[in-house]
CSV table of C-alpha atoms in Angstrom, one decimal:
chain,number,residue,atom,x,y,z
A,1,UNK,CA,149.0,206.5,232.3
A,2,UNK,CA,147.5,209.6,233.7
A,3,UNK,CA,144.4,210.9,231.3
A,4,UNK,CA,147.0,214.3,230.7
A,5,UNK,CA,149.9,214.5,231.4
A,6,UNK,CA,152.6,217.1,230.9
A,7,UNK,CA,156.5,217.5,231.5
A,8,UNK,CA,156.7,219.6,235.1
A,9,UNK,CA,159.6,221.4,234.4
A,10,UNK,CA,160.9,223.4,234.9
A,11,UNK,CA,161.9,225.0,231.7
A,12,UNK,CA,165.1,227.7,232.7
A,13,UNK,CA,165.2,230.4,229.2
A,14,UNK,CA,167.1,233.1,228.3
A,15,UNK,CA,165.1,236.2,227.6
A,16,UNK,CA,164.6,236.2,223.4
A,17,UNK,CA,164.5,232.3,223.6
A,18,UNK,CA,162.1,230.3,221.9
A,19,UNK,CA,160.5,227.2,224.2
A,20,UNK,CA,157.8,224.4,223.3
A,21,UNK,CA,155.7,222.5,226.1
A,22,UNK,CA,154.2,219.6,224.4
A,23,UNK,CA,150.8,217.7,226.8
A,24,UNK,CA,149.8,214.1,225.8
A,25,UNK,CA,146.1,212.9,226.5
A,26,UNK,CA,144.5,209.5,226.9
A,27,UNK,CA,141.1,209.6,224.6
A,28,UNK,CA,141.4,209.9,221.5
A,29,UNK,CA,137.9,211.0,221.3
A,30,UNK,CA,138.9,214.1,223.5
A,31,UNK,CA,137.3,217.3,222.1
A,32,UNK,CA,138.5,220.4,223.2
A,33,UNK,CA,141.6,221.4,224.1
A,34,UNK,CA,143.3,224.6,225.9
A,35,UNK,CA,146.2,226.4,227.4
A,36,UNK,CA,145.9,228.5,230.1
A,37,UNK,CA,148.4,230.4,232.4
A,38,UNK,CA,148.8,230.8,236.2
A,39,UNK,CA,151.3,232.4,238.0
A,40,UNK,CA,152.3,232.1,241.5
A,41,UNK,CA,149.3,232.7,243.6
A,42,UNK,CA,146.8,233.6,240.9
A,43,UNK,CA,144.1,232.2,239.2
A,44,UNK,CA,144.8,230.5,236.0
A,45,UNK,CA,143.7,232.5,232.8
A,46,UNK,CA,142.8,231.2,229.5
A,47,UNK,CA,145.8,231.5,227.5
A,48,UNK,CA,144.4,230.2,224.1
A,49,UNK,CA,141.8,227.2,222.8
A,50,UNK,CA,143.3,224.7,220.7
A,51,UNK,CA,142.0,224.4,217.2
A,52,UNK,CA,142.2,221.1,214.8
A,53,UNK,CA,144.2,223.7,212.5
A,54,UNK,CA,146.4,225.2,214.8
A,55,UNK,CA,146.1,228.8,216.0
A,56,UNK,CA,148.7,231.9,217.0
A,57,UNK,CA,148.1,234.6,218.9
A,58,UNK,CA,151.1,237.1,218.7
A,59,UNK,CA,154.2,235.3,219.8
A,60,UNK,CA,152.0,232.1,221.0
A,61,UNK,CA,151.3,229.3,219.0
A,62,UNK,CA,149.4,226.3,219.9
A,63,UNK,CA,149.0,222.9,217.7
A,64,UNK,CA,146.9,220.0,218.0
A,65,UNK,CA,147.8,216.3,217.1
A,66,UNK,CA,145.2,214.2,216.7
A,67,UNK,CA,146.9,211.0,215.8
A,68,UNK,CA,149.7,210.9,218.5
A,69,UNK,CA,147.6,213.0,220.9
A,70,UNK,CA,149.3,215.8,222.0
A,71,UNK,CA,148.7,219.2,222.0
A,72,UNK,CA,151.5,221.6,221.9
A,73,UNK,CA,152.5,225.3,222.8
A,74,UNK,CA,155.2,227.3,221.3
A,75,UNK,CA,156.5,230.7,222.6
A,76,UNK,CA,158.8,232.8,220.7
A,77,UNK,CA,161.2,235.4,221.8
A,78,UNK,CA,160.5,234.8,225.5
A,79,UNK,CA,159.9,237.9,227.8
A,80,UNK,CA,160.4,237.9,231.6
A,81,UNK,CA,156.9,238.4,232.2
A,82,UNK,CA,156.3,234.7,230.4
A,83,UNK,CA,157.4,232.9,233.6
A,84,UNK,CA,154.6,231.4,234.8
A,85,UNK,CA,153.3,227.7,234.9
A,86,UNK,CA,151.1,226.2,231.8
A,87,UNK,CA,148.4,224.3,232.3
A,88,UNK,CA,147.1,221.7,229.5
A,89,UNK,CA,143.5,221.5,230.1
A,90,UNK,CA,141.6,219.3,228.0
A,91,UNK,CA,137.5,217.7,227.8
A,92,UNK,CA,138.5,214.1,227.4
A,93,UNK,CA,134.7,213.6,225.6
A,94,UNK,CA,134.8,210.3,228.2
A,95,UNK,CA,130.8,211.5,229.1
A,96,UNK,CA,131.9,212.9,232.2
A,97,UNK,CA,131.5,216.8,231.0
A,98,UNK,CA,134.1,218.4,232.6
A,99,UNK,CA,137.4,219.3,231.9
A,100,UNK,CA,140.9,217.8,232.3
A,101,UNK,CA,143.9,219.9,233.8
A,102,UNK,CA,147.7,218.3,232.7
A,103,UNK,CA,149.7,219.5,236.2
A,104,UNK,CA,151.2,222.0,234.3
A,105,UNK,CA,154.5,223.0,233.3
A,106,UNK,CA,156.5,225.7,234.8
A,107,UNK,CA,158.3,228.1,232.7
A,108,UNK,CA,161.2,230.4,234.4
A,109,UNK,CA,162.6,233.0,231.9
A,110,UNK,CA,165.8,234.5,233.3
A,111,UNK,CA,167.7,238.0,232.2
B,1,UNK,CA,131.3,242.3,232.3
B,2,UNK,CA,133.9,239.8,231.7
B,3,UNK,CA,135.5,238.8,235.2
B,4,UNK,CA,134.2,236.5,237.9
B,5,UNK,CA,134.6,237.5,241.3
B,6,UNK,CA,135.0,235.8,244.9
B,7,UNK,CA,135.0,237.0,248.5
B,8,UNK,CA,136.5,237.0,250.5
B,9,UNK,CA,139.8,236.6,249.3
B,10,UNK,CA,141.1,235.2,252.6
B,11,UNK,CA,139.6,233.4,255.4
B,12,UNK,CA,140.6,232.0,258.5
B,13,UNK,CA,138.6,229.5,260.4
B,14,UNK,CA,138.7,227.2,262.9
B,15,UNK,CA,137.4,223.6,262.7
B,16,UNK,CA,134.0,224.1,264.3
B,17,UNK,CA,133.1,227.5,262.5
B,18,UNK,CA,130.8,227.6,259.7
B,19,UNK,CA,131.3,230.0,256.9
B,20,UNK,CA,130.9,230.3,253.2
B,21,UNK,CA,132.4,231.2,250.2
B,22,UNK,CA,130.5,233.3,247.8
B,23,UNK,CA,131.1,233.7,243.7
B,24,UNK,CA,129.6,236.1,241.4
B,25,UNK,CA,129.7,236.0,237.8
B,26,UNK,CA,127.5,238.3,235.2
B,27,UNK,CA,128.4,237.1,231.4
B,28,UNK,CA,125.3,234.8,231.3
B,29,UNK,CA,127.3,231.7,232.2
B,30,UNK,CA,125.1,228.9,232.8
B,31,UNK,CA,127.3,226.3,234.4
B,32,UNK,CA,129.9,227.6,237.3
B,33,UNK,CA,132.4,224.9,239.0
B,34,UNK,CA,134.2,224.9,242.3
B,35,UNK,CA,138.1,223.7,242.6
B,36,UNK,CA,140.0,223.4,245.2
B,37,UNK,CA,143.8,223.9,244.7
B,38,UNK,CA,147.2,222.7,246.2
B,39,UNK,CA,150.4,225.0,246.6
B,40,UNK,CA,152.2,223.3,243.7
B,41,UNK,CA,149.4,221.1,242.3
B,42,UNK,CA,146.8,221.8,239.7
B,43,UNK,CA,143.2,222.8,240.4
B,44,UNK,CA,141.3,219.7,241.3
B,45,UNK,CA,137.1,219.6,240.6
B,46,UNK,CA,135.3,219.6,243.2
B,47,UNK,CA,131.5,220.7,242.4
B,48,UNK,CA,129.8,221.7,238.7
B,49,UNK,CA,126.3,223.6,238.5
B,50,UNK,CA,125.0,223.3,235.3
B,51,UNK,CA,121.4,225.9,234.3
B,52,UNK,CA,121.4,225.7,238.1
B,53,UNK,CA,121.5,222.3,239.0
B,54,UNK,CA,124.2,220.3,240.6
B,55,UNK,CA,126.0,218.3,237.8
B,56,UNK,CA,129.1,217.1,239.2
B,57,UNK,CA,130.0,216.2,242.7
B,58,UNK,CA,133.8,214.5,243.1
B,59,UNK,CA,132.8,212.6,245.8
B,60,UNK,CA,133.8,215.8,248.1
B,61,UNK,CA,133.0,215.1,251.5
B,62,UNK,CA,129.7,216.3,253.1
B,63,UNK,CA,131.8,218.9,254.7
B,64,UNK,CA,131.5,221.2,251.9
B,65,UNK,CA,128.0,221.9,250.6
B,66,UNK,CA,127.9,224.3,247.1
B,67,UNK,CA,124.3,226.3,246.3
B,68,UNK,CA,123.5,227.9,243.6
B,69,UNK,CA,121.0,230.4,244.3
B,70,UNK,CA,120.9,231.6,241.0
B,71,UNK,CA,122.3,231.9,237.6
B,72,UNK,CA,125.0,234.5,238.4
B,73,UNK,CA,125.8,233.0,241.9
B,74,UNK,CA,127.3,230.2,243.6
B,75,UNK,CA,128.1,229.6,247.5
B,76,UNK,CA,130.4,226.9,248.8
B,77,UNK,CA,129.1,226.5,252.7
B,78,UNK,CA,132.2,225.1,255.2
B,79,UNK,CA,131.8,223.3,258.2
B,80,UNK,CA,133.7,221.5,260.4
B,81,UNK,CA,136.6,221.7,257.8
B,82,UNK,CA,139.8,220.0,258.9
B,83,UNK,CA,143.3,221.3,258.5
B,84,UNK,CA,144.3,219.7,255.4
B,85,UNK,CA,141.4,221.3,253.5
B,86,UNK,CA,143.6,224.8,253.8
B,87,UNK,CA,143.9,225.8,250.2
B,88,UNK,CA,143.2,228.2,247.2
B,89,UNK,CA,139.6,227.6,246.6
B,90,UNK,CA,138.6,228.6,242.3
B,91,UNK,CA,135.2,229.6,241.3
B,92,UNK,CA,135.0,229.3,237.3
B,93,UNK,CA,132.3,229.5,235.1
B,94,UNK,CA,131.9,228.9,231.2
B,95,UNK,CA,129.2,229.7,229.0
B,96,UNK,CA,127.9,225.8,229.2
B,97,UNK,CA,129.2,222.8,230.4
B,98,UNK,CA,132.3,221.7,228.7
B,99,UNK,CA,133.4,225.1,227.4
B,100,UNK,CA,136.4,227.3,228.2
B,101,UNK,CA,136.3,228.3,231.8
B,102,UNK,CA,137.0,231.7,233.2
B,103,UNK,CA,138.2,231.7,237.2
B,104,UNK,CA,137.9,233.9,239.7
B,105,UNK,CA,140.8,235.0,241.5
B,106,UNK,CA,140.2,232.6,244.8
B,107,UNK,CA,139.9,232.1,248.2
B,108,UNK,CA,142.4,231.5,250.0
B,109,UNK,CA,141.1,229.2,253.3
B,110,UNK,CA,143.5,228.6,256.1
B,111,UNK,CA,141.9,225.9,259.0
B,112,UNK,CA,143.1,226.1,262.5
């Protein structure tokens, strides 16, 4: 089982849609969790950390499962600018101090 | 200052040139990280500095040597690279080790 691992997609939406990624992880001492965004040929950006409570950020919201391990990310009312491939990233707390990218998930919203 | 910057942005070499890669970063960041990424393939670690000293090394061959000259820099020196390390090459850097990263916007290496 890879330490985390997300479905690769890719996720075809109509503009307006609403789409949910989930990303499982091994440890279930991990400790922080994110999303972050890349699109083709760019860096990845910090999309939003992962709180124990769940967090939004406009029409993003990410929630964290602690019991079943996963983390997930839902978008609402998809733009075109939204396609782009999410990357789970998490610190698996395993004592190797560094963090832990899922391959990512790519998202393709269409007109 | 919130970014974290990288030159240069492309670089073509062949397999018996040395070069380097250089990172900059000025929000206080003590650890920065080098990645090296895939066309389709997430980044994958290759080096963490941490208050300056070398942290992490993946096992990355002796090919690639980072230094960290200081708290707001980092180099990645290349020598006698090989075709199949032609990639997007990340700087990040977080505040410490184990925090959210921020990533410069890469190098992109071709070896001839």
């Amino acid at each position: 089982r890879k330490e985390v691992e997300q479905d690769p997609g890719p996720f075809n939406v109509p503009e307006g849609a609403t789409v949910a990624f989930n990303c499982t992880y091994s440890n279930s001492a991990s400790q922080s969790f994110f999303w972050y965004r890349q699109d083709c040929r760019k860096e990845p950006k910090l999309l939003m950390s992962v709180y124990s409570s769940g967090n939004e950020d406009g029409r993003f919201t990410a929630q964290l499962n602690r019991a079943s391990q996963y983390i997930s990310l839902l978008i609402r009312d998809s733009k075109l600018s939204d396609s782009a491939t999410y990357l789970c990233v998490v610190n698996l707390g395993t004592g190797r101090r560094a963090l832990t990218f899922g391959s990512g998930t790519r998202l393709q919203v269409q007109p | 200052d919130t970014e974290v910057t990288q030159t240069p942005k492309h670089l073509v070499m062949g397999m018996t040139n040395k070069k380097s890669l250089k990172c900059e970063q000025h929000m206080g960041h003590r650890a920065m990280y080098w990645y090296k990424q895939k066309a389709k393939k997430p980044p994958e670690l290759m080096f963490v500095y941490s208050y300056e000293k070398l942290s992490i090394n993946e096992s990355v061959p002796s090919r690639f040597s980072p230094e960290c000259p200081n708290s707001s820099l980092l180099n990645l020196h290349l020598h006698a690279l090989q075709p199949e390390d032609s990639a997007l090459y990340l700087c990040a850097s977080s505040q410490v080790q184990d925090n959210e990263q921020f990533f410069g916007p890469g190098t992109r290496l071709t070896v001839l």
